[in-house]
PDB file of C-alpha atoms in Angstrom:
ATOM      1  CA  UNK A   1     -90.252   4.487  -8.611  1.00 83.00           C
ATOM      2  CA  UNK A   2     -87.508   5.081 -11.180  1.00 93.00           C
ATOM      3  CA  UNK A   3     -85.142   2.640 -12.891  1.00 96.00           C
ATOM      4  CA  UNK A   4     -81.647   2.315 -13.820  1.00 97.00           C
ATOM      5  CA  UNK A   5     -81.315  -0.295 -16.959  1.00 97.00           C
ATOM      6  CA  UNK A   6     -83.686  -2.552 -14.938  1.00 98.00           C
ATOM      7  CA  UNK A   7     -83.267  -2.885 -11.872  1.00 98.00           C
ATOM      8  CA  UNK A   8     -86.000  -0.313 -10.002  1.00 98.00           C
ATOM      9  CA  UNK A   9     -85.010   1.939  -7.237  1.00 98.00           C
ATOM     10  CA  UNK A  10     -88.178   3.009  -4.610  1.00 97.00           C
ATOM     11  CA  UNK A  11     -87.518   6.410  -3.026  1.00 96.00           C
ATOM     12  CA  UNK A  12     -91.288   6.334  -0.883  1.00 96.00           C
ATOM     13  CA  UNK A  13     -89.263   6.194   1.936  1.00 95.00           C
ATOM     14  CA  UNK A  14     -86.100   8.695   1.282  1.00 94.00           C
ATOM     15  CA  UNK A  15     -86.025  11.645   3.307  1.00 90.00           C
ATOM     16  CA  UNK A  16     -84.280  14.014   0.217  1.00 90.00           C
ATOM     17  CA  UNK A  17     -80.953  13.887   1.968  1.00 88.00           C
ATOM     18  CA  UNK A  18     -77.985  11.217   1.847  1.00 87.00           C
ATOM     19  CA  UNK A  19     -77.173  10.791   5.480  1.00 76.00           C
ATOM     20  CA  UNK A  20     -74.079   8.744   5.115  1.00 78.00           C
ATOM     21  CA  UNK A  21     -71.392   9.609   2.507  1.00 79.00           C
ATOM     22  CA  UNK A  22     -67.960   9.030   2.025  1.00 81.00           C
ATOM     23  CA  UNK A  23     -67.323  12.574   0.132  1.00 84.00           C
ATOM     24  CA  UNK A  24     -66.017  13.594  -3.129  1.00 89.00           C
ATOM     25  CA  UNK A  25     -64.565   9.595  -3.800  1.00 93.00           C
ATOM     26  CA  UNK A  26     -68.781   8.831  -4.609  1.00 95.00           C
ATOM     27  CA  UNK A  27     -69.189  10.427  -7.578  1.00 96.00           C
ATOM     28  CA  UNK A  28     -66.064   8.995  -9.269  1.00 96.00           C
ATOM     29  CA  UNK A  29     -67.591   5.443  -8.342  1.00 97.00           C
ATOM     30  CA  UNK A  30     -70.585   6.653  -9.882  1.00 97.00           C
ATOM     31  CA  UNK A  31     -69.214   7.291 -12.980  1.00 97.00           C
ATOM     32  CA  UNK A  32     -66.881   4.144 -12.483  1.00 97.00           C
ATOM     33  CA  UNK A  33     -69.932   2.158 -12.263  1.00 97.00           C
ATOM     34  CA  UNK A  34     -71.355   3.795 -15.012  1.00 97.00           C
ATOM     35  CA  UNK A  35     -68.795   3.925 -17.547  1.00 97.00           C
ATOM     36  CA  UNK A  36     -67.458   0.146 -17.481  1.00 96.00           C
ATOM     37  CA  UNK A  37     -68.658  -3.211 -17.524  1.00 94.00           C
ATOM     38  CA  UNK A  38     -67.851  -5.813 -14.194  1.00 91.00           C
ATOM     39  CA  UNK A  39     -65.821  -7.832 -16.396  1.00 92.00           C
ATOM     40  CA  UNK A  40     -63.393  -4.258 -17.089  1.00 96.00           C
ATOM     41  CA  UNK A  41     -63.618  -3.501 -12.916  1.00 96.00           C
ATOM     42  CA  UNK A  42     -60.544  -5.138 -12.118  1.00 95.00           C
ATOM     43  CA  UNK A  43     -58.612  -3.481 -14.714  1.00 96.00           C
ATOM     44  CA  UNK A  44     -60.048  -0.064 -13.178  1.00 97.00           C
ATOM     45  CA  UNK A  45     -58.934  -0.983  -9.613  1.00 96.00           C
ATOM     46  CA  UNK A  46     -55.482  -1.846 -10.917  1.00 96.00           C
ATOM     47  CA  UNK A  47     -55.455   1.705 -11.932  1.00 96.00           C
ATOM     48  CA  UNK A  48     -56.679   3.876  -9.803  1.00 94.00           C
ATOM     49  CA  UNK A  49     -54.602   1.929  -7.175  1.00 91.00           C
ATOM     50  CA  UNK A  50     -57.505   3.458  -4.927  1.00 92.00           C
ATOM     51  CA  UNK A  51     -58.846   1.648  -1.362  1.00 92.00           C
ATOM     52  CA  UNK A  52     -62.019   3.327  -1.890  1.00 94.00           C
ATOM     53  CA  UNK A  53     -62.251   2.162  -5.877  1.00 96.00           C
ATOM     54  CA  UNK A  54     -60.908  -1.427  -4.548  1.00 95.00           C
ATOM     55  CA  UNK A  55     -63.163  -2.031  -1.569  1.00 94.00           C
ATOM     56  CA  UNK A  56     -66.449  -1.190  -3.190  1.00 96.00           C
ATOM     57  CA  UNK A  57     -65.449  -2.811  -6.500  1.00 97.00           C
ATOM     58  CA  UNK A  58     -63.342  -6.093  -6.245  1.00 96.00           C
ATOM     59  CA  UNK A  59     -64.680  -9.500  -6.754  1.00 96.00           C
ATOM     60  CA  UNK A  60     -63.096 -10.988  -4.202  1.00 96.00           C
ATOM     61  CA  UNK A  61     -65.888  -9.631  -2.338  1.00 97.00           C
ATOM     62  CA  UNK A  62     -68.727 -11.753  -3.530  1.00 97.00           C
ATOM     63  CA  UNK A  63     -66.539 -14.812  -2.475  1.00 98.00           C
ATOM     64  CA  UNK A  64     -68.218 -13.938   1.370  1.00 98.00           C
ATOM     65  CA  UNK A  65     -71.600 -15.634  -0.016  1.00 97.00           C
ATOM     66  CA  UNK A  66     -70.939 -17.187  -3.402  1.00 96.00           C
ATOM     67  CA  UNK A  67     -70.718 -20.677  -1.595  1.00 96.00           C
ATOM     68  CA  UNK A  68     -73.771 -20.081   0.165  1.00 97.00           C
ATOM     69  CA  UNK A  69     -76.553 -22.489  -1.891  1.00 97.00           C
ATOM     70  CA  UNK A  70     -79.553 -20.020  -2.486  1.00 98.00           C
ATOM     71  CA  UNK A  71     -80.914 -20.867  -5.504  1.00 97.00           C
ATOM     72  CA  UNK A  72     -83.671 -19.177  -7.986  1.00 97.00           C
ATOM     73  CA  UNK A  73     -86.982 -20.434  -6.255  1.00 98.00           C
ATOM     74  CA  UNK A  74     -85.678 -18.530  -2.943  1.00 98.00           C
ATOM     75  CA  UNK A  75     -85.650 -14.852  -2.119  1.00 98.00           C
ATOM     76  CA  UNK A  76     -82.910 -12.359  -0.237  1.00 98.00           C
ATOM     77  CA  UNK A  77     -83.542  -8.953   1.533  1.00 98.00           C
ATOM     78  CA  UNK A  78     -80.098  -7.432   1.473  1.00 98.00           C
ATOM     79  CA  UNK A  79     -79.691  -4.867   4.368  1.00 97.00           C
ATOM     80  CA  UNK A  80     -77.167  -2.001   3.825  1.00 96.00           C
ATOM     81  CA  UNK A  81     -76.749  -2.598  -0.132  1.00 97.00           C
ATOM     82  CA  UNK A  82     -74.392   0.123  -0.207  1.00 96.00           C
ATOM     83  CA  UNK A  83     -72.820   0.204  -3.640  1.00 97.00           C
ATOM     84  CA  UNK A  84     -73.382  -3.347  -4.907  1.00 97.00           C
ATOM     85  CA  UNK A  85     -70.570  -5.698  -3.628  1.00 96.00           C
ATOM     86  CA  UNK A  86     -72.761  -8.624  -2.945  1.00 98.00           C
ATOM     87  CA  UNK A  87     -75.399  -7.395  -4.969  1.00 98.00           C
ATOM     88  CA  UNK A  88     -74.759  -8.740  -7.895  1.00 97.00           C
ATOM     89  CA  UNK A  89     -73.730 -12.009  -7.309  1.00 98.00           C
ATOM     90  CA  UNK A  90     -76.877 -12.087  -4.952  1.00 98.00           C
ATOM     91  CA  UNK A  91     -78.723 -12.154  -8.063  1.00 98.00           C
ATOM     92  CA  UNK A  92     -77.172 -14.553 -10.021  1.00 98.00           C
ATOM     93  CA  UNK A  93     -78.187 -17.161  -7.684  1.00 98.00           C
ATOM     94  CA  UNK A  94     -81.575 -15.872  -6.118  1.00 98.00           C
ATOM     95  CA  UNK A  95     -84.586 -15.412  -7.942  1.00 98.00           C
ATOM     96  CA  UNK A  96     -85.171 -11.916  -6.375  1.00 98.00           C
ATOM     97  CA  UNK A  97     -83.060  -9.626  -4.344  1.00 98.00           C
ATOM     98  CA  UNK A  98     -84.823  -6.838  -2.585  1.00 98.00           C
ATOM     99  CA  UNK A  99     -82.229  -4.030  -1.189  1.00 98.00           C
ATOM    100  CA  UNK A 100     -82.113  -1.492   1.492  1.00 97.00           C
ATOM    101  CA  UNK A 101     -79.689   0.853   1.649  1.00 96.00           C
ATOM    102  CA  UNK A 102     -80.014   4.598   3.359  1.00 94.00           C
ATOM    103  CA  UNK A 103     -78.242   6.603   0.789  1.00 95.00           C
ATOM    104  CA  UNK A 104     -79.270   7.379  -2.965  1.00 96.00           C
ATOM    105  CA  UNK A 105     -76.199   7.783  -4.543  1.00 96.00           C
ATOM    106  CA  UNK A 106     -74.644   4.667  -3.311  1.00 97.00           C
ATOM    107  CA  UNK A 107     -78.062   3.266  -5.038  1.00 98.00           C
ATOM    108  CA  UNK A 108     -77.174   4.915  -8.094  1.00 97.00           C
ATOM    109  CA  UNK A 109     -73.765   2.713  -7.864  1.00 98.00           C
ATOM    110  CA  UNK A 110     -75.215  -0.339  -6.960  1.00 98.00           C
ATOM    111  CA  UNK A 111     -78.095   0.171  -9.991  1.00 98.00           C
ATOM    112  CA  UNK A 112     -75.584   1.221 -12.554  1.00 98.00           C
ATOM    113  CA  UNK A 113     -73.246  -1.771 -11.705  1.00 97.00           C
ATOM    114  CA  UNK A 114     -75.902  -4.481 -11.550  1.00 97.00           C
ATOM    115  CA  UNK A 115     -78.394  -2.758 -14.355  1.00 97.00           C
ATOM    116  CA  UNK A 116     -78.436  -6.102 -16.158  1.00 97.00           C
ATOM    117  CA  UNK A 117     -80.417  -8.110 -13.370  1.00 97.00           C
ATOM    118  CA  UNK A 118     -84.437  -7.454 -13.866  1.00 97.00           C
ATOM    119  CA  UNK A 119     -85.104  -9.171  -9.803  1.00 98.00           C
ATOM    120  CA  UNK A 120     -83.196  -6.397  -7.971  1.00 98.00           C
ATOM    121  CA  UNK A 121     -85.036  -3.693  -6.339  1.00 98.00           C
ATOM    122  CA  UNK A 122     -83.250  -0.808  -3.999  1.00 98.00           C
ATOM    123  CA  UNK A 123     -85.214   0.440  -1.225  1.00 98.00           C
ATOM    124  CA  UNK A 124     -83.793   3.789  -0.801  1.00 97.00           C
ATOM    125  CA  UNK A 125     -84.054   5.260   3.019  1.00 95.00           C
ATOM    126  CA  UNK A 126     -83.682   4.112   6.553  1.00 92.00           C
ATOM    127  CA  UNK A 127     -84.340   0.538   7.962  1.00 93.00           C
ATOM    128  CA  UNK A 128     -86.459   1.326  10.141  1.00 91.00           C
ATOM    129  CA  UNK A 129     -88.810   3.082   8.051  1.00 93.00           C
ATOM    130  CA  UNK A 130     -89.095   0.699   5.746  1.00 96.00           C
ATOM    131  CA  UNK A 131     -88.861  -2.747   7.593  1.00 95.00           C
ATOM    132  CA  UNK A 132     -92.751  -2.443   8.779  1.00 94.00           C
ATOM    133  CA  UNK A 133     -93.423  -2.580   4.752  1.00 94.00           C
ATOM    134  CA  UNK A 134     -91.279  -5.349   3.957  1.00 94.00           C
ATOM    135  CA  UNK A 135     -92.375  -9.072   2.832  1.00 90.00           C
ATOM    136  CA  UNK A 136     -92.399 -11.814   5.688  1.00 90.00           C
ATOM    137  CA  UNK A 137     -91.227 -14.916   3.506  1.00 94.00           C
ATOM    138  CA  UNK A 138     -87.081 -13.983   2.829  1.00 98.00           C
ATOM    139  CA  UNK A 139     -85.341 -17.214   2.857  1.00 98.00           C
ATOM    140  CA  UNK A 140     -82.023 -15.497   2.975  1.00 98.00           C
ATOM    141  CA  UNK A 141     -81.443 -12.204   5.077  1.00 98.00           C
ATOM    142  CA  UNK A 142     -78.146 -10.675   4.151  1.00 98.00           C
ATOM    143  CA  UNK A 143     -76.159  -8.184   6.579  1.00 98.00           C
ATOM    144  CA  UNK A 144     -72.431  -7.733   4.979  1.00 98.00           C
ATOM    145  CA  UNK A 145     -70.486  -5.183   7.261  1.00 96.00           C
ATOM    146  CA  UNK A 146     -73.781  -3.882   8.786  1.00 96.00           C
ATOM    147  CA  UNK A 147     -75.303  -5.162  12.134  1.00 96.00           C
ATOM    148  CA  UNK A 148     -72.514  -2.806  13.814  1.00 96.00           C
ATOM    149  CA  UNK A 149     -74.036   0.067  12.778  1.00 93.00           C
ATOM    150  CA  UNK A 150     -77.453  -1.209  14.568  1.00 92.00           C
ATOM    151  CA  UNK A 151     -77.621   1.986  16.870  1.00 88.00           C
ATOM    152  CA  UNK A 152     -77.738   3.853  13.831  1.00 80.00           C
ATOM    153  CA  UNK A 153     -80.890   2.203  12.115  1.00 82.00           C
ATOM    154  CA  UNK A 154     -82.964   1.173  15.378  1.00 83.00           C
ATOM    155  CA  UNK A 155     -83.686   3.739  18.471  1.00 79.00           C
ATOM    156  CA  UNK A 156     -84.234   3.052  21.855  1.00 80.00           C
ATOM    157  CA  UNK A 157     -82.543   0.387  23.666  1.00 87.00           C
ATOM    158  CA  UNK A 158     -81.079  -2.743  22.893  1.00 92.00           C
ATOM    159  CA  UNK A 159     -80.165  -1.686  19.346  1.00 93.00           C
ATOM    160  CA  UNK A 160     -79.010  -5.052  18.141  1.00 95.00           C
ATOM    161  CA  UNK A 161     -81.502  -7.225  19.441  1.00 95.00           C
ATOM    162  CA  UNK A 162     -84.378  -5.340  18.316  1.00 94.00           C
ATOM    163  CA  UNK A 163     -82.386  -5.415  14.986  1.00 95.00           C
ATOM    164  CA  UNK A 164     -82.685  -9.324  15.167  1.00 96.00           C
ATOM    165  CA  UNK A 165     -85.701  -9.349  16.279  1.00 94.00           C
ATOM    166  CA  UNK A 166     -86.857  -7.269  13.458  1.00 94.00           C
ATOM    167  CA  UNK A 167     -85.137  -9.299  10.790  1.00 96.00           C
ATOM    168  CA  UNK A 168     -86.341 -12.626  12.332  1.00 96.00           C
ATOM    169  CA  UNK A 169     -89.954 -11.672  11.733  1.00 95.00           C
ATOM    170  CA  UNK A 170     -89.436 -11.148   7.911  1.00 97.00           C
ATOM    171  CA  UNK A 171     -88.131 -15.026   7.902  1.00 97.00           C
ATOM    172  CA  UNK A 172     -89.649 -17.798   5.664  1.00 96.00           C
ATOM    173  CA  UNK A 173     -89.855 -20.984   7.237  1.00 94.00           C
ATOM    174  CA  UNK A 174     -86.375 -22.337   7.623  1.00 95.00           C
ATOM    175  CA  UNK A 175     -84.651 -18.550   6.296  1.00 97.00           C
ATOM    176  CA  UNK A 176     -81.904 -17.980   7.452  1.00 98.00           C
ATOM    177  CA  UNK A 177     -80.235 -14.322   8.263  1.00 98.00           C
ATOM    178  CA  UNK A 178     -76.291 -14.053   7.062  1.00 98.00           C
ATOM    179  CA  UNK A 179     -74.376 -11.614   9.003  1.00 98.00           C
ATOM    180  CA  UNK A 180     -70.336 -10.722   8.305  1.00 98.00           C
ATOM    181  CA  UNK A 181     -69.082  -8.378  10.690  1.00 98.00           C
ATOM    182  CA  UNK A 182     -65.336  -8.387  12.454  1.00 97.00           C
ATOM    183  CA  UNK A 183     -64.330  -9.906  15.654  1.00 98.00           C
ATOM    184  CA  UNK A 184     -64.100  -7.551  18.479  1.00 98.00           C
ATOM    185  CA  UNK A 185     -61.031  -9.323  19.613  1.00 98.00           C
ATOM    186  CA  UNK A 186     -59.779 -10.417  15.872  1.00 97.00           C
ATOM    187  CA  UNK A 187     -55.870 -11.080  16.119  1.00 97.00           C
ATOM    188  CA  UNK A 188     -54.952  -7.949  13.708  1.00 95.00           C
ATOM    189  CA  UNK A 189     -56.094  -5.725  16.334  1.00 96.00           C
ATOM    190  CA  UNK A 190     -53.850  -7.293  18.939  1.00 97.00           C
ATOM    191  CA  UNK A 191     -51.152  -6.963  16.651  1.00 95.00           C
ATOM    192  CA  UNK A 192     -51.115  -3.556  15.997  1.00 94.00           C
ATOM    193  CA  UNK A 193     -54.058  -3.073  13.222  1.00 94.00           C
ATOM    194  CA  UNK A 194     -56.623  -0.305  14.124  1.00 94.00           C
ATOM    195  CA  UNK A 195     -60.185  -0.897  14.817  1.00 94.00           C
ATOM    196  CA  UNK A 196     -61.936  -0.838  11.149  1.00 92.00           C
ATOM    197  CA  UNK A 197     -64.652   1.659  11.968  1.00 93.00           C
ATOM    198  CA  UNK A 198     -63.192   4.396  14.054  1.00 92.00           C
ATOM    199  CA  UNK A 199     -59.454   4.249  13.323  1.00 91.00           C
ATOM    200  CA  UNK A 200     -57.661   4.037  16.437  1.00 93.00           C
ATOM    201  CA  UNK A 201     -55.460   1.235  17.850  1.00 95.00           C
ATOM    202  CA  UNK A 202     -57.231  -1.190  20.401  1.00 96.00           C
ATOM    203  CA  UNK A 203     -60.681   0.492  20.708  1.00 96.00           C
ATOM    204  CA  UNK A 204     -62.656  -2.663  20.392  1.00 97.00           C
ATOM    205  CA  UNK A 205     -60.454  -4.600  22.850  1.00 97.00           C
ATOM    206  CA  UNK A 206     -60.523  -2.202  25.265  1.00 96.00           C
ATOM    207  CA  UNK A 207     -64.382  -2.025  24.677  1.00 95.00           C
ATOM    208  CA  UNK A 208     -65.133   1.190  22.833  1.00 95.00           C
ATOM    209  CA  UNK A 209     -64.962   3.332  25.425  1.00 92.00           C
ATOM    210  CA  UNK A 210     -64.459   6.588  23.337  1.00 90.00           C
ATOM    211  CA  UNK A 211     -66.830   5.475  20.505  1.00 89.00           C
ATOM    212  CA  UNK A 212     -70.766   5.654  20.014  1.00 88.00           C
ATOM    213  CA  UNK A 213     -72.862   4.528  16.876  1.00 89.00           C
ATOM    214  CA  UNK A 214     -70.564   1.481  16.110  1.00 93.00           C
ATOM    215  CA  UNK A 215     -69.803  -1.722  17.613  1.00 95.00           C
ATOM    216  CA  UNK A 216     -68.437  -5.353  17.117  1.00 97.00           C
ATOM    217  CA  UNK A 217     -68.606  -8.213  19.151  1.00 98.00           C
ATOM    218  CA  UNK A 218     -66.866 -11.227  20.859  1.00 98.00           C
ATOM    219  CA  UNK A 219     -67.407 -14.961  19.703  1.00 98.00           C
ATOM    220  CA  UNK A 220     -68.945 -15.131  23.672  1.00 98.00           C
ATOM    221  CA  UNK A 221     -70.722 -11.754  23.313  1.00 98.00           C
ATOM    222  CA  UNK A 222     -72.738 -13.152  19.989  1.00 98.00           C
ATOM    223  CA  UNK A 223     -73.389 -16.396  21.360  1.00 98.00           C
ATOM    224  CA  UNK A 224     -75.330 -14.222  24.109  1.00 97.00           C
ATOM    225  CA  UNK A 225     -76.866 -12.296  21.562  1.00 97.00           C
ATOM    226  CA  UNK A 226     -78.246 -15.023  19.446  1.00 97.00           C
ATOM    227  CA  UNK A 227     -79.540 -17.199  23.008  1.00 96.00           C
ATOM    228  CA  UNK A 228     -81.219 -13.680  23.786  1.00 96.00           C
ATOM    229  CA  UNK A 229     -82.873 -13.138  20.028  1.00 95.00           C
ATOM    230  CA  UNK A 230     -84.619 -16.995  20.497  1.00 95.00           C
ATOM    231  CA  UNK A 231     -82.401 -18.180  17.710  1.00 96.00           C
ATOM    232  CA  UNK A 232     -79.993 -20.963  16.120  1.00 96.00           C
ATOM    233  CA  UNK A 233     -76.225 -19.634  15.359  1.00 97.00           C
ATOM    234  CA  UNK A 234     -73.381 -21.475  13.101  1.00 98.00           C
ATOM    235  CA  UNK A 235     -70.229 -19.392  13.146  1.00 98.00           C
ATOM    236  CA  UNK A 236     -67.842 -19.548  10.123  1.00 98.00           C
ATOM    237  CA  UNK A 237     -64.851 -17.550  10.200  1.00 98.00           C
ATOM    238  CA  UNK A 238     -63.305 -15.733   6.421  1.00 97.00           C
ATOM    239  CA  UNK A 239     -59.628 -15.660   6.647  1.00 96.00           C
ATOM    240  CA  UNK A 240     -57.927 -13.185   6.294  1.00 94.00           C
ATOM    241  CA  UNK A 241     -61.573 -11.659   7.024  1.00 95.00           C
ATOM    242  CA  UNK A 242     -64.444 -10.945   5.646  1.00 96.00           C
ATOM    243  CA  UNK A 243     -63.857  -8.133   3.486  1.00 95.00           C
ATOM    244  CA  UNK A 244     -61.488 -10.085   1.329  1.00 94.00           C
ATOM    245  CA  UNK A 245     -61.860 -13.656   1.623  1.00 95.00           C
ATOM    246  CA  UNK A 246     -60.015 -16.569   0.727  1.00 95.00           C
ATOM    247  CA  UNK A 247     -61.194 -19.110   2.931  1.00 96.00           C
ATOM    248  CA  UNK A 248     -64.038 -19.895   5.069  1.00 98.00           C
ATOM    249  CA  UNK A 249     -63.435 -22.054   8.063  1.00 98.00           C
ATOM    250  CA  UNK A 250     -65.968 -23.726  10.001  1.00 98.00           C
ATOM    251  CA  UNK A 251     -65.845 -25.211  13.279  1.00 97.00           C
ATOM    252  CA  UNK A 252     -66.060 -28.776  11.313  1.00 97.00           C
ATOM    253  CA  UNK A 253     -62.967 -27.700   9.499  1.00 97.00           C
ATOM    254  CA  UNK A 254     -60.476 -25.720  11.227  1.00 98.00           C
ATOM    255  CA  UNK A 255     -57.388 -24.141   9.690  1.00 98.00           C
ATOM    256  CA  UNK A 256     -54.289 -26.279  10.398  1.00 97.00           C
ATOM    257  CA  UNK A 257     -50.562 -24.486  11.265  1.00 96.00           C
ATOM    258  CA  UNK A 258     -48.726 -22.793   8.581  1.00 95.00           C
ATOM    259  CA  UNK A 259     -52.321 -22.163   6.415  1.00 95.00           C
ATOM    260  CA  UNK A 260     -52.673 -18.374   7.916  1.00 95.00           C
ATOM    261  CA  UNK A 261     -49.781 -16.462   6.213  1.00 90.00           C
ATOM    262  CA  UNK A 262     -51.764 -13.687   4.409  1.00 84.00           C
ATOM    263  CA  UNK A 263     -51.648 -10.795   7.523  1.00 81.00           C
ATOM    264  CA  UNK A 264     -50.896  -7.835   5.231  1.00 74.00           C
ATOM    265  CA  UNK A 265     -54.319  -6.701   4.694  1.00 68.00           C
ATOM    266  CA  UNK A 266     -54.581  -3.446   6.200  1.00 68.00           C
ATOM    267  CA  UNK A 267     -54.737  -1.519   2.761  1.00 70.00           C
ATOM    268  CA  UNK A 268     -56.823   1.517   3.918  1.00 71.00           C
ATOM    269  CA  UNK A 269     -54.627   2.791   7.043  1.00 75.00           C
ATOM    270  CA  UNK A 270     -51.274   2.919   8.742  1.00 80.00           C
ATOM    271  CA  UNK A 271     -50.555   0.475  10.956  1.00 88.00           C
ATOM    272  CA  UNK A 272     -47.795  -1.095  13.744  1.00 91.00           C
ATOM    273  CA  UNK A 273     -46.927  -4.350  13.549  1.00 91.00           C
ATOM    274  CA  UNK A 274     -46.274  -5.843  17.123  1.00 94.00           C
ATOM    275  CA  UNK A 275     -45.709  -9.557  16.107  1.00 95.00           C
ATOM    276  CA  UNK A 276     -46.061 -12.052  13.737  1.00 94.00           C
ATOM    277  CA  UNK A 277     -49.250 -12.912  13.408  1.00 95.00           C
ATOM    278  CA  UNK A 278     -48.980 -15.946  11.272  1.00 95.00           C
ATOM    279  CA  UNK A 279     -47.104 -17.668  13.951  1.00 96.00           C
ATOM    280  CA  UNK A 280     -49.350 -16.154  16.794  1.00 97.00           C
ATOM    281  CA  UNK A 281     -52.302 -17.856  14.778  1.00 97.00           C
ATOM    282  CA  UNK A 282     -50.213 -21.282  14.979  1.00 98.00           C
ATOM    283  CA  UNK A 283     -50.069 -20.803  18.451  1.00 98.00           C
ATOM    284  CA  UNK A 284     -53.769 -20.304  18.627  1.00 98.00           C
ATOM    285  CA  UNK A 285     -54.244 -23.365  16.503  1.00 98.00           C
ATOM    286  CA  UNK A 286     -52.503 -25.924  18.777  1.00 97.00           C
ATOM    287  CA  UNK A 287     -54.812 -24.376  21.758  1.00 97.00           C
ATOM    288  CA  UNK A 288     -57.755 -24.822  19.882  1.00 97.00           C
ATOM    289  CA  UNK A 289     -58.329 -21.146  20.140  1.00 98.00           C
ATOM    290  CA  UNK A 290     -58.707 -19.761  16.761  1.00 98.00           C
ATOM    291  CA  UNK A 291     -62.521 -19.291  16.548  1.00 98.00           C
ATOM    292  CA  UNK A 292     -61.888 -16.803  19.783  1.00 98.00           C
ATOM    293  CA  UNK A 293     -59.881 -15.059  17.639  1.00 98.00           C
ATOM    294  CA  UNK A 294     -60.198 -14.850  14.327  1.00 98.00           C
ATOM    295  CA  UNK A 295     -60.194 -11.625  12.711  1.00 97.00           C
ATOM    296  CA  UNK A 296     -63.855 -12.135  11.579  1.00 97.00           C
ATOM    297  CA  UNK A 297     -67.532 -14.023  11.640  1.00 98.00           C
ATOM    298  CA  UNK A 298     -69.651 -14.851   9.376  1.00 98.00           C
ATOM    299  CA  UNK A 299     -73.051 -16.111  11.109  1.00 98.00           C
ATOM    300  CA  UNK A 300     -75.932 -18.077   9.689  1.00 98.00           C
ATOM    301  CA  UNK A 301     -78.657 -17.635  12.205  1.00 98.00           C
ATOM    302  CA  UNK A 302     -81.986 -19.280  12.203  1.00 96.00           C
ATOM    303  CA  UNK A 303     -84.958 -19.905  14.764  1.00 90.00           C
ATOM    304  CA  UNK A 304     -84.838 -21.907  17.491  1.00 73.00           C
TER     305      UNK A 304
END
């Protein structure tokens, strides 16, 4: 056990190796993180004018669970910390935040940006490993931009319903698990975005063919998934996704024509643009066909 300012980071179950990296870019968010304060971050993304330094840093990534009421009698397993997006505003509102993530420098981030909460702790190696050691009374479960890389943390078969099954048995009674991940068959991939993960143009729609270790799902393929895992799903869906949000729509309150206008969010590749996707989505809208489509989910499961 070792601590950064104080929040404690527990190595029992790191292997010695970081497994997943992004390179060279990791060790100038280290000293990023180190060097400034959150309140100076934005200035620093301005900047660097960086996707890297943006991504991992900007506020506008907390806004994916800041409306989410946890509160400071309640505790959160985050899963796939990484360097501390959600982290931190995680523990403003819970009372303690217990992390997993597989690699130790993005740790070091994470620890170094939030050093000034006392209830975080980083579990430092792979999920699998450590879930059999891990409390059974979480009343939030938190996957941000993680359940797709499910093959990765579970072997065997059935990947991501062994990963909910997992996460269901570390539930309190009434916890709920939070899960953002993108739409398989999100509009910006129809109109000319490519797939987040792997980089090329329509691999999700046409059903990663010429991919392993990643995937993302339908609205139809998830509602499968959660009748399969014995549990309760509410979909919301983070315009202009999840990433970056703005707005959260629910099925009680459905975007109306002319809201969906911000479609220029591709900042970390090239893309084509085929149509207008602001006018596509008003199409949608009329059909009562957004949910199908939009560009991501954010689930709130529970049991059945």
């Amino acid at each position: 056990m070792e601590k950064i300012g104080k929040v404690e980071l527990d190595d029992t179950f790191y292997g010695g190796t970081d497994l997943y990296s992004d390179g060279e870019i990791e060790e100038k968010l280290l000293n990023i993180a180190q060097s400034y304060t959150e309140a100076e971050l934005n200035q620093i993304i301005a900047r660097e004018n960086s996707w890297p330094v943006m991504y991992h840093f900007s506020n506008i990534r907390q806004n994916i669970i800041e409306w989410i009421p946890i509160n400071k009698n309640e505790k959160v397993l985050e899963v796939g910390s990484g360097c501390g997006a959600i982290t931190g505003a995680l523990a403003r509102k819970a009372g303690k935040v217990d992390c997993i993530e597989l690699s130790k420098k993005r740790s070091m981030i994470n620890a170094y940006r939030n050093r000034e909460y006392e209830n975080i702790k980083i579990f430092m190696g792979n999920f699998q490993d450590i879930e059999p050691n891990l409390d059974s009374d979480y009343d939030y479960i938190t996957l941000i931009g993680v359940f797709e890389y499910s093959q990765g943390y579970i072997n065997g078969e059935k990947p991501y319903i062994r990963m909910l099954e997992s996460l269901k048995r570390h539930l309190a009674r009434g916890g709920k698990i939070v899960i953002a991940i993108e739409n398989r068959l999100g509009l910006k991939y129809w109109a000319g975005c490519t797939e987040d993960h792997v980089g090329r143009y329509f691999e999700g729609l046409e059903g990663y063919h010429n991919s392993e270790g990643v995937r993302t799902f339908s609205k139809k393929e998830w509602e499968k998934l959660i009748e399969i895992s014995g549990m309760r799903g509410k979909f919301y869906y983070p315009y202009p996704d999840y990433k970056f949000p703005l707005a959260i729509y629910s099925d009680e309150y459905l975007p109306r024509k002319g809201e969906l206008n911000l479609n220029s969010y591709n900042f970390d590749r090239k893309r084509i643009t085929l149509f207008d996707e602001g006018k596509v989505f008003d199409s949608l809208i009329t059909e009562d066909m957004f949910p199908m489509y939009s560009n991501s989910f954010l689930i709130l499961l529970e049991r059945g």
